[in-house]
Amino acid sequence: MGESTMDVRELRNCFGRFATGVTVVTCAHEQGKHGLTANSFTSVSLDPPLVLVSVDRRTKALPYLKNNHFTVNILRESQQDTAMHFAGRPQDPAPFEWDDTRIKESLAYMECEPWAEYDGGDHVLFVGKVVRFTYEDGDPLAFYSGKFTKVAPQQ
C-alpha cells in the first residue's frame, strides 16, 4: 500500500489501540509559562537519562520548547481537566496550580535540559536529558482509543 492510498484516520485509529499515560510538557520562556498535553512520551535511556516527547508542529507551545529546558508532568487520574486545558481547551479558572514549571499534584515530574531535536514528519521529536525527577504512588490518567480511561490494576 503506497503512502498516498493510506487512510490517515484509520491509521490514527490503529495507533490509538496502544494505551498510554498522559503528560503535560511545560516550559518557561521570557513570554511566560507554556505547556501542551502529550501522550507521545517515552523513556529512551538510563545512561544518560533521556526521554523523548513527540510534539505536533501545529502546537502553539512548539516554538517555546526549541532549545529550552522542559518538564514532563505525568498526570494522575484526577487531572483530566488539566490535560484538556493544555490540549487546546483552556479553562478559566485554570484547573491546576504551577510550582515553577511543574503542574502541582502530578504523579511524577521529570525536569529536562535539551539534548537533541529531530524531524518527525508532522511532529518534532524533542529528546531531553533528565536532570531532576520525583514521583509518588497513585493512579495515572490513561488514554486509549481517543478517550481518557482508567488503568485497572492486576488482582
mmCIF file of C-alpha atoms in Angstrom:
data_model
loop_
_atom_site.group_PDB
_atom_site.id
_atom_site.type_symbol
_atom_site.label_atom_id
_atom_site.label_comp_id
_atom_site.label_asym_id
_atom_site.label_seq_id
_atom_site.Cartn_x
_atom_site.Cartn_y
_atom_site.Cartn_z
ATOM 1 C CA MET A 1 0.000 0.000 0.000
ATOM 2 C CA GLY A 2 1.550 3.335 -1.044
ATOM 3 C CA GLU A 3 1.628 6.337 1.250
ATOM 4 C CA SER A 4 -0.864 8.216 -0.925
ATOM 5 C CA THR A 5 -3.527 5.497 -0.531
ATOM 6 C CA MET A 6 -3.223 5.063 3.244
ATOM 7 C CA ASP A 7 -6.297 6.172 5.194
ATOM 8 C CA VAL A 8 -4.812 8.535 7.799
ATOM 9 C CA ARG A 9 -7.912 8.427 10.022
ATOM 10 C CA GLU A 10 -7.786 4.631 10.121
ATOM 11 C CA LEU A 11 -4.053 4.719 10.835
ATOM 12 C CA ARG A 12 -4.752 7.076 13.741
ATOM 13 C CA ASN A 13 -7.408 4.621 14.998
ATOM 14 C CA CYS A 14 -4.825 1.834 14.757
ATOM 15 C CA PHE A 15 -2.253 3.884 16.724
ATOM 16 C CA GLY A 16 -4.991 4.575 19.297
ATOM 17 C CA ARG A 17 -5.084 0.889 20.218
ATOM 18 C CA PHE A 18 -1.865 1.478 22.153
ATOM 19 C CA ALA A 19 -2.875 2.610 25.646
ATOM 20 C CA THR A 20 -0.688 5.402 27.008
ATOM 21 C CA GLY A 21 -0.288 7.581 30.014
ATOM 22 C CA VAL A 22 -0.993 11.304 29.716
ATOM 23 C CA THR A 23 1.609 14.002 30.252
ATOM 24 C CA VAL A 24 1.709 17.769 30.156
ATOM 25 C CA VAL A 25 5.039 19.084 28.895
ATOM 26 C CA THR A 26 5.775 22.526 30.329
ATOM 27 C CA CYS A 27 8.486 25.143 29.978
ATOM 28 C CA ALA A 28 9.274 28.697 30.985
ATOM 29 C CA HIS A 29 10.018 31.351 28.385
ATOM 30 C CA GLU A 30 10.507 35.089 28.579
ATOM 31 C CA GLN A 31 6.858 35.345 27.456
ATOM 32 C CA GLY A 32 5.606 33.219 30.358
ATOM 33 C CA LYS A 33 4.934 29.572 31.116
ATOM 34 C CA HIS A 34 3.678 27.299 28.370
ATOM 35 C CA GLY A 35 2.568 23.709 28.074
ATOM 36 C CA LEU A 36 0.974 21.068 25.924
ATOM 37 C CA THR A 37 -0.714 17.749 26.535
ATOM 38 C CA ALA A 38 1.240 14.823 25.097
ATOM 39 C CA ASN A 39 0.694 11.094 25.197
ATOM 40 C CA SER A 40 3.615 10.576 22.790
ATOM 41 C CA PHE A 41 6.225 10.313 25.528
ATOM 42 C CA THR A 42 8.744 7.582 26.187
ATOM 43 C CA SER A 43 11.882 6.839 28.134
ATOM 44 C CA VAL A 44 14.889 6.465 25.841
ATOM 45 C CA SER A 45 17.932 5.720 28.005
ATOM 46 C CA LEU A 46 19.010 5.341 31.621
ATOM 47 C CA ASP A 47 22.662 6.203 30.961
ATOM 48 C CA PRO A 48 22.495 9.014 30.127
ATOM 49 C CA PRO A 49 18.937 9.536 31.432
ATOM 50 C CA LEU A 50 16.972 10.537 28.315
ATOM 51 C CA VAL A 51 13.275 10.937 27.477
ATOM 52 C CA LEU A 52 11.524 11.724 24.195
ATOM 53 C CA VAL A 53 8.418 13.806 23.554
ATOM 54 C CA SER A 54 6.748 13.996 20.140
ATOM 55 C CA VAL A 55 5.108 17.398 19.505
ATOM 56 C CA ASP A 56 2.709 18.263 16.689
ATOM 57 C CA ARG A 57 4.143 21.046 14.519
ATOM 58 C CA ARG A 58 0.812 22.959 14.818
ATOM 59 C CA THR A 59 1.043 23.139 18.626
ATOM 60 C CA LYS A 60 1.169 26.745 19.875
ATOM 61 C CA ALA A 61 3.790 25.873 22.513
ATOM 62 C CA LEU A 62 6.216 24.376 19.950
ATOM 63 C CA PRO A 63 8.399 27.493 19.491
ATOM 64 C CA TYR A 64 8.868 27.798 23.263
ATOM 65 C CA LEU A 65 10.266 24.251 23.543
ATOM 66 C CA LYS A 66 13.030 24.717 20.983
ATOM 67 C CA ASN A 67 16.435 24.690 22.727
ATOM 68 C CA ASN A 68 14.715 25.079 26.087
ATOM 69 C CA HIS A 69 14.537 23.170 29.364
ATOM 70 C CA PHE A 70 11.212 21.400 29.827
ATOM 71 C CA THR A 71 9.333 19.414 32.437
ATOM 72 C CA VAL A 72 7.341 16.269 31.756
ATOM 73 C CA ASN A 73 4.424 16.111 34.206
ATOM 74 C CA ILE A 74 2.814 12.654 34.343
ATOM 75 C CA LEU A 75 -0.819 13.231 35.220
ATOM 76 C CA ARG A 76 -2.871 11.363 37.766
ATOM 77 C CA GLU A 77 -6.385 10.077 37.127
ATOM 78 C CA SER A 78 -7.976 13.164 38.747
ATOM 79 C CA GLN A 79 -6.213 15.596 36.367
ATOM 80 C CA GLN A 80 -8.319 15.118 33.220
ATOM 81 C CA ASP A 81 -9.341 18.819 33.281
ATOM 82 C CA THR A 82 -5.652 19.773 33.324
ATOM 83 C CA ALA A 83 -4.997 17.549 30.306
ATOM 84 C CA MET A 84 -7.860 19.222 28.424
ATOM 85 C CA HIS A 85 -6.649 22.696 29.441
ATOM 86 C CA PHE A 86 -3.265 22.083 27.799
ATOM 87 C CA ALA A 87 -4.820 20.247 24.826
ATOM 88 C CA GLY A 88 -6.301 23.487 23.492
ATOM 89 C CA ARG A 89 -9.433 23.753 25.633
ATOM 90 C CA PRO A 90 -8.308 26.303 28.240
ATOM 91 C CA GLN A 91 -10.477 26.711 31.292
ATOM 92 C CA ASP A 92 -10.992 29.745 33.470
ATOM 93 C CA PRO A 93 -10.070 29.467 36.238
ATOM 94 C CA ALA A 94 -7.237 27.101 35.365
ATOM 95 C CA PRO A 95 -7.790 23.602 36.870
ATOM 96 C CA PHE A 96 -4.210 23.388 38.187
ATOM 97 C CA GLU A 97 -1.536 25.342 40.037
ATOM 98 C CA TRP A 98 2.049 25.969 38.968
ATOM 99 C CA ASP A 99 5.078 25.053 41.054
ATOM 100 C CA ASP A 100 7.819 26.657 38.953
ATOM 101 C CA THR A 101 7.354 24.776 35.632
ATOM 102 C CA ARG A 102 5.702 21.805 37.341
ATOM 103 C CA ILE A 103 1.981 21.125 37.493
ATOM 104 C CA LYS A 104 1.174 20.649 41.189
ATOM 105 C CA GLU A 105 -0.360 17.321 42.228
ATOM 106 C CA SER A 106 1.050 15.419 39.228
ATOM 107 C CA LEU A 107 2.026 11.786 39.737
ATOM 108 C CA ALA A 108 5.615 12.337 38.568
ATOM 109 C CA TYR A 109 7.899 15.057 37.221
ATOM 110 C CA MET A 110 10.996 14.902 35.059
ATOM 111 C CA GLU A 111 12.871 18.163 34.617
ATOM 112 C CA CYS A 112 14.955 18.018 31.443
ATOM 113 C CA GLU A 113 17.610 20.003 29.660
ATOM 114 C CA PRO A 114 17.595 19.950 25.847
ATOM 115 C CA TRP A 115 19.598 17.058 24.364
ATOM 116 C CA ALA A 116 18.500 16.737 20.714
ATOM 117 C CA GLU A 117 15.706 17.631 18.320
ATOM 118 C CA TYR A 118 14.676 15.618 15.270
ATOM 119 C CA ASP A 119 12.350 15.975 12.312
ATOM 120 C CA GLY A 120 9.413 13.645 12.857
ATOM 121 C CA GLY A 121 7.292 14.493 9.808
ATOM 122 C CA ASP A 122 4.282 16.449 11.045
ATOM 123 C CA HIS A 123 5.820 16.293 14.551
ATOM 124 C CA VAL A 124 9.089 17.408 16.139
ATOM 125 C CA LEU A 125 10.851 14.907 18.382
ATOM 126 C CA PHE A 126 12.423 16.505 21.460
ATOM 127 C CA VAL A 127 14.908 14.446 23.462
ATOM 128 C CA GLY A 128 15.684 15.782 26.912
ATOM 129 C CA LYS A 129 18.273 14.790 29.500
ATOM 130 C CA VAL A 130 16.610 14.295 32.885
ATOM 131 C CA VAL A 131 18.343 16.465 35.487
ATOM 132 C CA ARG A 132 15.791 16.093 38.321
ATOM 133 C CA PHE A 133 12.803 13.859 38.933
ATOM 134 C CA THR A 134 10.311 12.892 41.593
ATOM 135 C CA TYR A 135 7.284 10.612 41.747
ATOM 136 C CA GLU A 136 4.503 9.448 44.055
ATOM 137 C CA ASP A 137 2.182 6.466 44.242
ATOM 138 C CA GLY A 138 -1.262 6.894 42.745
ATOM 139 C CA ASP A 139 -3.465 6.118 39.784
ATOM 140 C CA PRO A 140 -2.354 7.503 36.400
ATOM 141 C CA LEU A 141 -4.545 9.201 33.820
ATOM 142 C CA ALA A 142 -4.621 6.942 30.765
ATOM 143 C CA PHE A 143 -5.644 7.402 27.130
ATOM 144 C CA TYR A 144 -6.977 4.679 24.836
ATOM 145 C CA SER A 145 -8.814 4.750 21.523
ATOM 146 C CA GLY A 146 -9.266 8.530 21.573
ATOM 147 C CA LYS A 147 -10.628 8.708 25.130
ATOM 148 C CA PHE A 148 -9.415 9.071 28.684
ATOM 149 C CA THR A 149 -9.624 5.828 30.585
ATOM 150 C CA LYS A 150 -8.521 4.178 33.819
ATOM 151 C CA VAL A 151 -5.708 1.747 34.417
ATOM 152 C CA ALA A 152 -7.118 -1.387 36.054
ATOM 153 C CA PRO A 153 -4.556 -2.846 38.473
ATOM 154 C CA GLN A 154 -3.924 -6.593 38.369
ATOM 155 C CA GLN A 155 -5.807 -8.534 41.020
#
